[in-house]
Amino acid sequence: MSSFKRQSILPRVQSGPKAPVNFSSSIIIADSALLTGNHTINISSESVVHPRAKLDSSNGRITIGRRCIVHERTSIGAASSDPTPSESRDGVVISDYATIEVGAILESGGTMIGEGCVVGIGCRVGKGARLGKHCTLTPQSVIRPWEIVPDFTVVYSNGTRRTDKRGVTDLKNKAQARQIEVLRRLIPSNPAKFQ
């Protein structure tokens, strides 16, 4: 009887230096999340980091607020192709109740994601961009470097925008808290691995 371990079809991820971390005791972080870089990665209480999410603090500090969800294959703190220097020491700041969906890329360099924002599947947020509170980026949307998006803006992948006037922010926050409770049971968490 021979032993055989199934290999992933995904290419191996290059890992850099182990990043210094500052975690709340109530976070959920998968074993296969990748945290690299030289600057501190701060993750606040009740936030979730899915498997294969990559947080790279090589270009600046990463701060994730309360009750945020970072889905798989996201890249937070990616290097930017924009050569303009950033005056901020922060690489990426994600405020409370934000959701970063599958395959989204947040470039490092003073990038701010506002409270309650949803960054859709495959979106790219450029270096130094600032999303206001409760913005929604639909799948495959692109926010250019240094762009400022006002509060409650919905950005579509074709570039059109509208203001969200539904007034459902409290309901979205309650739904996010319920989703985190479900994920707490589904994702095996081992924050000590990253300490």
PDB file of C-alpha atoms in Angstrom:
ATOM      1  CA  MET A   1       0.000   0.000   0.000  1.00  0.00           C
ATOM      2  CA  SER A   2       1.495   3.318  -1.026  1.00  0.00           C
ATOM      3  CA  SER A   3       0.607   6.653   0.466  1.00  0.00           C
ATOM      4  CA  PHE A   4      -0.368   9.404  -1.911  1.00  0.00           C
ATOM      5  CA  LYS A   5      -1.102  13.010  -1.018  1.00  0.00           C
ATOM      6  CA  ARG A   6      -3.212  14.927  -3.478  1.00  0.00           C
ATOM      7  CA  GLN A   7      -1.413  17.989  -4.834  1.00  0.00           C
ATOM      8  CA  SER A   8      -3.040  21.345  -5.454  1.00  0.00           C
ATOM      9  CA  ILE A   9      -3.398  22.512  -9.042  1.00  0.00           C
ATOM     10  CA  LEU A  10      -2.690  26.077  -7.922  1.00  0.00           C
ATOM     11  CA  PRO A  11       0.894  27.338  -8.234  1.00  0.00           C
ATOM     12  CA  ARG A  12       2.932  27.619  -5.067  1.00  0.00           C
ATOM     13  CA  VAL A  13       2.737  31.023  -3.441  1.00  0.00           C
ATOM     14  CA  GLN A  14       6.054  32.727  -2.780  1.00  0.00           C
ATOM     15  CA  SER A  15       6.261  33.691   0.847  1.00  0.00           C
ATOM     16  CA  GLY A  16       8.395  36.477   2.198  1.00  0.00           C
ATOM     17  CA  PRO A  17       9.437  37.309   5.735  1.00  0.00           C
ATOM     18  CA  LYS A  18       7.010  36.519   8.538  1.00  0.00           C
ATOM     19  CA  ALA A  19       5.059  39.681   9.349  1.00  0.00           C
ATOM     20  CA  PRO A  20       4.766  41.061  12.892  1.00  0.00           C
ATOM     21  CA  VAL A  21       1.130  40.718  13.929  1.00  0.00           C
ATOM     22  CA  ASN A  22      -1.251  42.186  16.478  1.00  0.00           C
ATOM     23  CA  PHE A  23      -4.423  40.094  16.737  1.00  0.00           C
ATOM     24  CA  SER A  24      -7.529  40.325  18.862  1.00  0.00           C
ATOM     25  CA  SER A  25      -8.240  37.094  20.723  1.00  0.00           C
ATOM     26  CA  SER A  26     -11.617  36.711  18.955  1.00  0.00           C
ATOM     27  CA  ILE A  27     -10.469  36.693  15.313  1.00  0.00           C
ATOM     28  CA  ILE A  28     -10.914  33.760  12.967  1.00  0.00           C
ATOM     29  CA  ILE A  29      -7.923  33.167  10.682  1.00  0.00           C
ATOM     30  CA  ALA A  30      -7.424  30.080   8.553  1.00  0.00           C
ATOM     31  CA  ASP A  31      -4.158  28.130   8.703  1.00  0.00           C
ATOM     32  CA  SER A  32      -3.611  28.573   4.982  1.00  0.00           C
ATOM     33  CA  ALA A  33      -3.839  32.375   5.049  1.00  0.00           C
ATOM     34  CA  LEU A  34      -0.553  33.990   4.040  1.00  0.00           C
ATOM     35  CA  LEU A  35       0.785  36.882   6.143  1.00  0.00           C
ATOM     36  CA  THR A  36       4.108  38.352   5.007  1.00  0.00           C
ATOM     37  CA  GLY A  37       6.007  41.622   5.201  1.00  0.00           C
ATOM     38  CA  ASN A  38       8.011  43.894   7.465  1.00  0.00           C
ATOM     39  CA  HIS A  39       5.281  46.141   8.896  1.00  0.00           C
ATOM     40  CA  THR A  40       2.653  45.231  11.480  1.00  0.00           C
ATOM     41  CA  ILE A  41      -0.610  43.545  10.529  1.00  0.00           C
ATOM     42  CA  ASN A  42      -3.402  44.508  12.965  1.00  0.00           C
ATOM     43  CA  ILE A  43      -6.672  42.564  12.956  1.00  0.00           C
ATOM     44  CA  SER A  44      -9.458  43.672  15.303  1.00  0.00           C
ATOM     45  CA  SER A  45     -12.064  41.609  17.138  1.00  0.00           C
ATOM     46  CA  GLU A  46     -14.441  39.189  15.438  1.00  0.00           C
ATOM     47  CA  SER A  47     -12.883  39.598  11.993  1.00  0.00           C
ATOM     48  CA  VAL A  48     -12.489  36.645   9.623  1.00  0.00           C
ATOM     49  CA  VAL A  49      -9.603  35.851   7.252  1.00  0.00           C
ATOM     50  CA  HIS A  50     -10.431  32.988   4.872  1.00  0.00           C
ATOM     51  CA  PRO A  51      -8.011  30.351   3.560  1.00  0.00           C
ATOM     52  CA  ARG A  52      -5.491  31.504   0.920  1.00  0.00           C
ATOM     53  CA  ALA A  53      -6.040  35.197   1.625  1.00  0.00           C
ATOM     54  CA  LYS A  54      -2.750  37.077   1.260  1.00  0.00           C
ATOM     55  CA  LEU A  55      -1.887  40.003   3.522  1.00  0.00           C
ATOM     56  CA  ASP A  56       1.426  41.580   2.512  1.00  0.00           C
ATOM     57  CA  SER A  57       2.762  44.342   4.754  1.00  0.00           C
ATOM     58  CA  SER A  58       6.002  44.847   2.789  1.00  0.00           C
ATOM     59  CA  ASN A  59       4.854  48.276   1.579  1.00  0.00           C
ATOM     60  CA  GLY A  60       3.134  49.527   4.753  1.00  0.00           C
ATOM     61  CA  ARG A  61       1.110  48.610   7.803  1.00  0.00           C
ATOM     62  CA  ILE A  62      -2.213  46.735   7.332  1.00  0.00           C
ATOM     63  CA  THR A  63      -5.094  47.448   9.705  1.00  0.00           C
ATOM     64  CA  ILE A  64      -8.367  45.501   9.597  1.00  0.00           C
ATOM     65  CA  GLY A  65     -11.265  46.747  11.733  1.00  0.00           C
ATOM     66  CA  ARG A  66     -13.976  44.980  13.746  1.00  0.00           C
ATOM     67  CA  ARG A  67     -16.204  42.351  12.150  1.00  0.00           C
ATOM     68  CA  CYS A  68     -14.581  42.426   8.725  1.00  0.00           C
ATOM     69  CA  ILE A  69     -14.553  39.477   6.343  1.00  0.00           C
ATOM     70  CA  VAL A  70     -11.576  38.916   4.037  1.00  0.00           C
ATOM     71  CA  HIS A  71     -12.436  36.169   1.536  1.00  0.00           C
ATOM     72  CA  GLU A  72     -10.126  33.668  -0.115  1.00  0.00           C
ATOM     73  CA  ARG A  73      -7.564  34.588  -2.766  1.00  0.00           C
ATOM     74  CA  THR A  74      -7.709  38.284  -1.882  1.00  0.00           C
ATOM     75  CA  SER A  75      -4.506  40.264  -1.944  1.00  0.00           C
ATOM     76  CA  ILE A  76      -4.284  43.041   0.615  1.00  0.00           C
ATOM     77  CA  GLY A  77      -1.218  45.271   0.481  1.00  0.00           C
ATOM     78  CA  ALA A  78      -0.244  44.417  -3.095  1.00  0.00           C
ATOM     79  CA  ALA A  79       2.552  46.447  -4.648  1.00  0.00           C
ATOM     80  CA  SER A  80       1.326  49.230  -6.912  1.00  0.00           C
ATOM     81  CA  SER A  81       2.514  50.010 -10.409  1.00  0.00           C
ATOM     82  CA  ASP A  82       1.979  53.733  -9.641  1.00  0.00           C
ATOM     83  CA  PRO A  83       5.415  55.287  -8.964  1.00  0.00           C
ATOM     84  CA  THR A  84       3.994  58.244  -6.967  1.00  0.00           C
ATOM     85  CA  PRO A  85       5.344  58.077  -3.395  1.00  0.00           C
ATOM     86  CA  SER A  86       2.823  57.783  -0.573  1.00  0.00           C
ATOM     87  CA  GLU A  87       2.998  60.101   2.425  1.00  0.00           C
ATOM     88  CA  SER A  88       1.071  57.662   4.591  1.00  0.00           C
ATOM     89  CA  ARG A  89       2.826  55.071   6.737  1.00  0.00           C
ATOM     90  CA  ASP A  90      -0.278  52.919   6.452  1.00  0.00           C
ATOM     91  CA  GLY A  91      -0.381  50.493   3.574  1.00  0.00           C
ATOM     92  CA  VAL A  92      -4.069  49.589   3.783  1.00  0.00           C
ATOM     93  CA  VAL A  93      -6.723  50.484   6.376  1.00  0.00           C
ATOM     94  CA  ILE A  94     -10.006  48.548   6.298  1.00  0.00           C
ATOM     95  CA  SER A  95     -12.676  50.002   8.593  1.00  0.00           C
ATOM     96  CA  ASP A  96     -15.279  48.075  10.623  1.00  0.00           C
ATOM     97  CA  TYR A  97     -17.889  45.792   8.986  1.00  0.00           C
ATOM     98  CA  ALA A  98     -16.168  45.782   5.567  1.00  0.00           C
ATOM     99  CA  THR A  99     -16.206  42.767   3.251  1.00  0.00           C
ATOM    100  CA  ILE A 100     -13.401  42.069   0.787  1.00  0.00           C
ATOM    101  CA  GLU A 101     -14.666  39.398  -1.599  1.00  0.00           C
ATOM    102  CA  VAL A 102     -12.871  36.640  -3.525  1.00  0.00           C
ATOM    103  CA  GLY A 103      -9.920  37.653  -5.679  1.00  0.00           C
ATOM    104  CA  ALA A 104     -10.049  41.374  -4.833  1.00  0.00           C
ATOM    105  CA  ILE A 105      -6.770  43.324  -4.834  1.00  0.00           C
ATOM    106  CA  LEU A 106      -6.114  46.260  -2.509  1.00  0.00           C
ATOM    107  CA  GLU A 107      -2.883  48.073  -3.377  1.00  0.00           C
ATOM    108  CA  SER A 108      -0.686  49.392  -0.593  1.00  0.00           C
ATOM    109  CA  GLY A 109       0.097  53.064  -0.047  1.00  0.00           C
ATOM    110  CA  GLY A 110      -2.455  54.926   2.070  1.00  0.00           C
ATOM    111  CA  THR A 111      -5.471  53.001   0.754  1.00  0.00           C
ATOM    112  CA  MET A 112      -8.578  53.444   2.928  1.00  0.00           C
ATOM    113  CA  ILE A 113     -11.698  51.261   2.817  1.00  0.00           C
ATOM    114  CA  GLY A 114     -14.587  52.890   4.699  1.00  0.00           C
ATOM    115  CA  GLU A 115     -16.942  51.366   7.234  1.00  0.00           C
ATOM    116  CA  GLY A 116     -19.406  48.837   5.829  1.00  0.00           C
ATOM    117  CA  CYS A 117     -17.907  48.766   2.321  1.00  0.00           C
ATOM    118  CA  VAL A 118     -18.214  45.747   0.053  1.00  0.00           C
ATOM    119  CA  VAL A 119     -15.343  45.253  -2.381  1.00  0.00           C
ATOM    120  CA  GLY A 120     -16.713  42.802  -4.946  1.00  0.00           C
ATOM    121  CA  ILE A 121     -15.228  39.753  -6.596  1.00  0.00           C
ATOM    122  CA  GLY A 122     -12.108  40.514  -8.615  1.00  0.00           C
ATOM    123  CA  CYS A 123     -12.098  44.270  -7.897  1.00  0.00           C
ATOM    124  CA  ARG A 124      -8.904  46.303  -7.851  1.00  0.00           C
ATOM    125  CA  VAL A 125      -8.498  49.299  -5.548  1.00  0.00           C
ATOM    126  CA  GLY A 126      -5.490  51.431  -6.457  1.00  0.00           C
ATOM    127  CA  LYS A 127      -2.823  52.881  -4.210  1.00  0.00           C
ATOM    128  CA  GLY A 128      -4.003  55.788  -2.054  1.00  0.00           C
ATOM    129  CA  ALA A 129      -7.665  55.381  -3.052  1.00  0.00           C
ATOM    130  CA  ARG A 130     -10.261  56.239  -0.414  1.00  0.00           C
ATOM    131  CA  LEU A 131     -13.683  54.614  -0.280  1.00  0.00           C
ATOM    132  CA  GLY A 132     -16.274  56.392   1.863  1.00  0.00           C
ATOM    133  CA  LYS A 133     -18.653  54.666   4.254  1.00  0.00           C
ATOM    134  CA  HIS A 134     -20.945  51.902   2.949  1.00  0.00           C
ATOM    135  CA  CYS A 135     -19.684  51.920  -0.639  1.00  0.00           C
ATOM    136  CA  THR A 136     -20.256  48.920  -2.877  1.00  0.00           C
ATOM    137  CA  LEU A 137     -17.926  47.907  -5.690  1.00  0.00           C
ATOM    138  CA  THR A 138     -19.610  45.432  -8.027  1.00  0.00           C
ATOM    139  CA  PRO A 139     -17.517  42.535  -9.382  1.00  0.00           C
ATOM    140  CA  GLN A 140     -14.529  43.447 -11.562  1.00  0.00           C
ATOM    141  CA  SER A 141     -14.707  47.180 -10.716  1.00  0.00           C
ATOM    142  CA  VAL A 142     -11.510  49.214 -10.777  1.00  0.00           C
ATOM    143  CA  ILE A 143     -10.781  52.232  -8.546  1.00  0.00           C
ATOM    144  CA  ARG A 144      -7.809  54.189  -9.864  1.00  0.00           C
ATOM    145  CA  PRO A 145      -4.906  55.232  -7.618  1.00  0.00           C
ATOM    146  CA  TRP A 146      -5.618  58.301  -5.459  1.00  0.00           C
ATOM    147  CA  GLU A 147      -9.331  58.293  -6.374  1.00  0.00           C
ATOM    148  CA  ILE A 148     -11.841  59.347  -3.705  1.00  0.00           C
ATOM    149  CA  VAL A 149     -15.250  57.625  -3.702  1.00  0.00           C
ATOM    150  CA  PRO A 150     -17.970  59.426  -1.660  1.00  0.00           C
ATOM    151  CA  ASP A 151     -20.070  57.699   1.040  1.00  0.00           C
ATOM    152  CA  PHE A 152     -22.876  55.358  -0.097  1.00  0.00           C
ATOM    153  CA  THR A 153     -21.621  55.121  -3.696  1.00  0.00           C
ATOM    154  CA  VAL A 154     -22.232  52.020  -5.814  1.00  0.00           C
ATOM    155  CA  VAL A 155     -19.529  51.575  -8.475  1.00  0.00           C
ATOM    156  CA  TYR A 156     -20.276  49.308 -11.431  1.00  0.00           C
ATOM    157  CA  SER A 157     -17.623  47.504 -13.475  1.00  0.00           C
ATOM    158  CA  ASN A 158     -18.424  49.624 -16.553  1.00  0.00           C
ATOM    159  CA  GLY A 159     -17.547  52.784 -14.603  1.00  0.00           C
ATOM    160  CA  THR A 160     -21.060  54.082 -13.937  1.00  0.00           C
ATOM    161  CA  ARG A 161     -21.959  55.105 -10.408  1.00  0.00           C
ATOM    162  CA  ARG A 162     -25.027  55.811  -8.338  1.00  0.00           C
ATOM    163  CA  THR A 163     -25.823  56.736  -4.752  1.00  0.00           C
ATOM    164  CA  ASP A 164     -27.308  54.002  -2.561  1.00  0.00           C
ATOM    165  CA  LYS A 165     -30.367  55.490  -0.864  1.00  0.00           C
ATOM    166  CA  ARG A 166     -31.805  52.282   0.603  1.00  0.00           C
ATOM    167  CA  GLY A 167     -30.858  53.099   4.202  1.00  0.00           C
ATOM    168  CA  VAL A 168     -30.105  49.501   5.171  1.00  0.00           C
ATOM    169  CA  THR A 169     -26.757  49.986   6.938  1.00  0.00           C
ATOM    170  CA  ASP A 170     -27.968  48.625  10.282  1.00  0.00           C
ATOM    171  CA  LEU A 171     -29.448  45.547   8.606  1.00  0.00           C
ATOM    172  CA  LYS A 172     -26.192  44.932   6.713  1.00  0.00           C
ATOM    173  CA  ASN A 173     -24.197  45.161   9.954  1.00  0.00           C
ATOM    174  CA  LYS A 174     -26.511  42.670  11.702  1.00  0.00           C
ATOM    175  CA  ALA A 175     -26.271  40.272   8.740  1.00  0.00           C
ATOM    176  CA  GLN A 176     -22.470  40.575   8.795  1.00  0.00           C
ATOM    177  CA  ALA A 177     -22.413  39.659  12.511  1.00  0.00           C
ATOM    178  CA  ARG A 178     -24.604  36.592  11.823  1.00  0.00           C
ATOM    179  CA  GLN A 179     -22.389  35.522   8.925  1.00  0.00           C
ATOM    180  CA  ILE A 180     -19.323  35.751  11.151  1.00  0.00           C
ATOM    181  CA  GLU A 181     -20.983  33.468  13.703  1.00  0.00           C
ATOM    182  CA  VAL A 182     -21.557  30.857  10.981  1.00  0.00           C
ATOM    183  CA  LEU A 183     -17.966  31.203   9.728  1.00  0.00           C
ATOM    184  CA  ARG A 184     -16.702  30.736  13.294  1.00  0.00           C
ATOM    185  CA  ARG A 185     -18.056  27.172  13.123  1.00  0.00           C
ATOM    186  CA  LEU A 186     -16.882  26.482   9.569  1.00  0.00           C
ATOM    187  CA  ILE A 187     -13.298  27.799   9.456  1.00  0.00           C
ATOM    188  CA  PRO A 188     -10.734  26.108  11.685  1.00  0.00           C
ATOM    189  CA  SER A 189      -8.791  28.966  13.256  1.00  0.00           C
ATOM    190  CA  ASN A 190      -5.240  28.985  14.567  1.00  0.00           C
ATOM    191  CA  PRO A 191      -4.054  32.559  15.285  1.00  0.00           C
ATOM    192  CA  ALA A 192      -1.104  31.256  17.303  1.00  0.00           C
ATOM    193  CA  LYS A 193       0.525  30.003  14.093  1.00  0.00           C
ATOM    194  CA  PHE A 194       1.112  33.616  12.984  1.00  0.00           C
ATOM    195  CA  GLN A 195       2.354  35.010  16.339  1.00  0.00           C
TER     196      GLN A 195
END
